C-alpha cells in the first residue's frame, strides 16, 4: 500500500500570500507546501484524506486518473474547499464521488456546497454520495480503515489508521482510547504546526513526544506553517526517524492480513 503526501502545509499554505519571510522566499521545493492531504493506493483502490483548496492541483501533480473515495477528517475550509473539483471524476465515471464523513460534517458540507444538494441541481454540479463515518473500522475496496478521534482544541477531528500507518492532521490532544488504537503503528504522519505553542495544533516538540510515546519507527510532520522555519534547517534538529513531510513524499506501508473481510463498500 502506497502513501503519498499530497500537501503538507497549514491552512494558508507555504508560501503565504505577500509574505516576505525566508521560508516563503525559499527556492527549496520542500519549502513549498499545499494544504494538507494524503493519498492511499493499492493496485485496486485509491482514496484521499480531505480535499482542501489545492485538491485540483494535487490530483494533476500526481496524475490521478481514478479516485474511489474521499475521507473527511473535519470541515475546516482547508480540508474541504476542493470538493467541487470531484466533478472531473464524476464526468469520467458517471458516478457520484463517495465521501465518508461524520453526520455533523455532512451537514457542513451540504451547507457549504448547497448547490450540489438541491432537488433540481444546475447541470454539471459535483455529485456526492455521502456515507456515514462512524468511529468503527470500515473498508473501501481492499483498504481497511480504522478511524479514531483526536482533539483540535474543542473540536473533535478524525484520524485514520491504515495497517501499520496512521494519519493525524489538525490535533493538539490524542485521547487515551485513541492511543490504544494506535498501538503497533510503525509509520506516522502527524500535525506539527510550528515550534511555538499553539491553541489547536501540536507544535514540533509536542508532536515529537507523541511519536516517541507511540514508539513509531518513522514519523513525518505535516500541516506545517511558514513559522516552522526552512526545511533544511529544521531537519538538522530532528531526532532519528523523524522528518518534516514534503509535498510529493511517498512511501510504502503494510496492511495486515485480515482474516475476516467486511463487505466491500
Ligand atoms: Zn487544517
Ligand atoms: Zn512567510
Ligand atoms: Zn482544522
CSV table of N, CA, C and O in Angstrom, one decimal, residues 73 92 95 99 127 144 160 191 224 232 256:
chain,number,residue,atom,x,y,z
A,73,UNK,N,-11.7,14.5,7.6
A,73,UNK,CA,-11.2,14.5,9.0
A,73,UNK,C,-12.1,15.5,9.8
A,73,UNK,O,-12.4,15.2,10.9
A,92,UNK,N,-15.9,11.4,-15.6
A,92,UNK,CA,-15.2,10.2,-16.0
A,92,UNK,C,-15.9,8.9,-15.7
A,92,UNK,O,-16.0,8.0,-16.5
A,95,UNK,N,-20.5,8.5,-12.1
A,95,UNK,CA,-21.0,8.1,-10.8
A,95,UNK,C,-20.7,9.3,-9.8
A,95,UNK,O,-19.7,10.0,-9.9
A,99,UNK,N,-18.1,10.1,-0.4
A,99,UNK,CA,-17.4,11.0,0.6
A,99,UNK,C,-17.8,10.4,1.9
A,99,UNK,O,-19.0,10.4,2.3
A,127,UNK,N,-21.2,15.8,-7.9
A,127,UNK,CA,-22.2,14.8,-7.3
A,127,UNK,C,-21.5,14.0,-6.2
A,127,UNK,O,-20.4,13.4,-6.5
A,144,UNK,N,-8.4,-1.3,4.4
A,144,UNK,CA,-9.1,-1.4,5.7
A,144,UNK,C,-8.7,-0.1,6.4
A,144,UNK,O,-7.6,0.3,6.4
A,160,UNK,N,-7.0,8.6,11.0
A,160,UNK,CA,-7.2,7.3,10.3
A,160,UNK,C,-6.0,6.4,10.4
A,160,UNK,O,-4.9,6.9,10.2
A,191,UNK,N,0.4,16.1,12.6
A,191,UNK,CA,0.4,17.6,12.7
A,191,UNK,C,1.5,18.1,13.6
A,191,UNK,O,1.6,17.8,14.7
A,224,UNK,N,2.3,22.1,8.2
A,224,UNK,CA,3.4,23.0,8.7
A,224,UNK,C,3.1,24.4,8.2
A,224,UNK,O,2.8,24.7,7.1
A,232,UNK,N,15.5,22.6,5.4
A,232,UNK,CA,16.9,22.1,5.7
A,232,UNK,C,17.4,22.4,7.1
A,232,UNK,O,18.0,21.6,7.8
A,256,UNK,N,-2.3,-5.3,7.3
A,256,UNK,CA,-2.3,-6.7,7.9
A,256,UNK,C,-3.1,-7.6,7.1
A,256,UNK,O,-3.9,-7.2,6.3
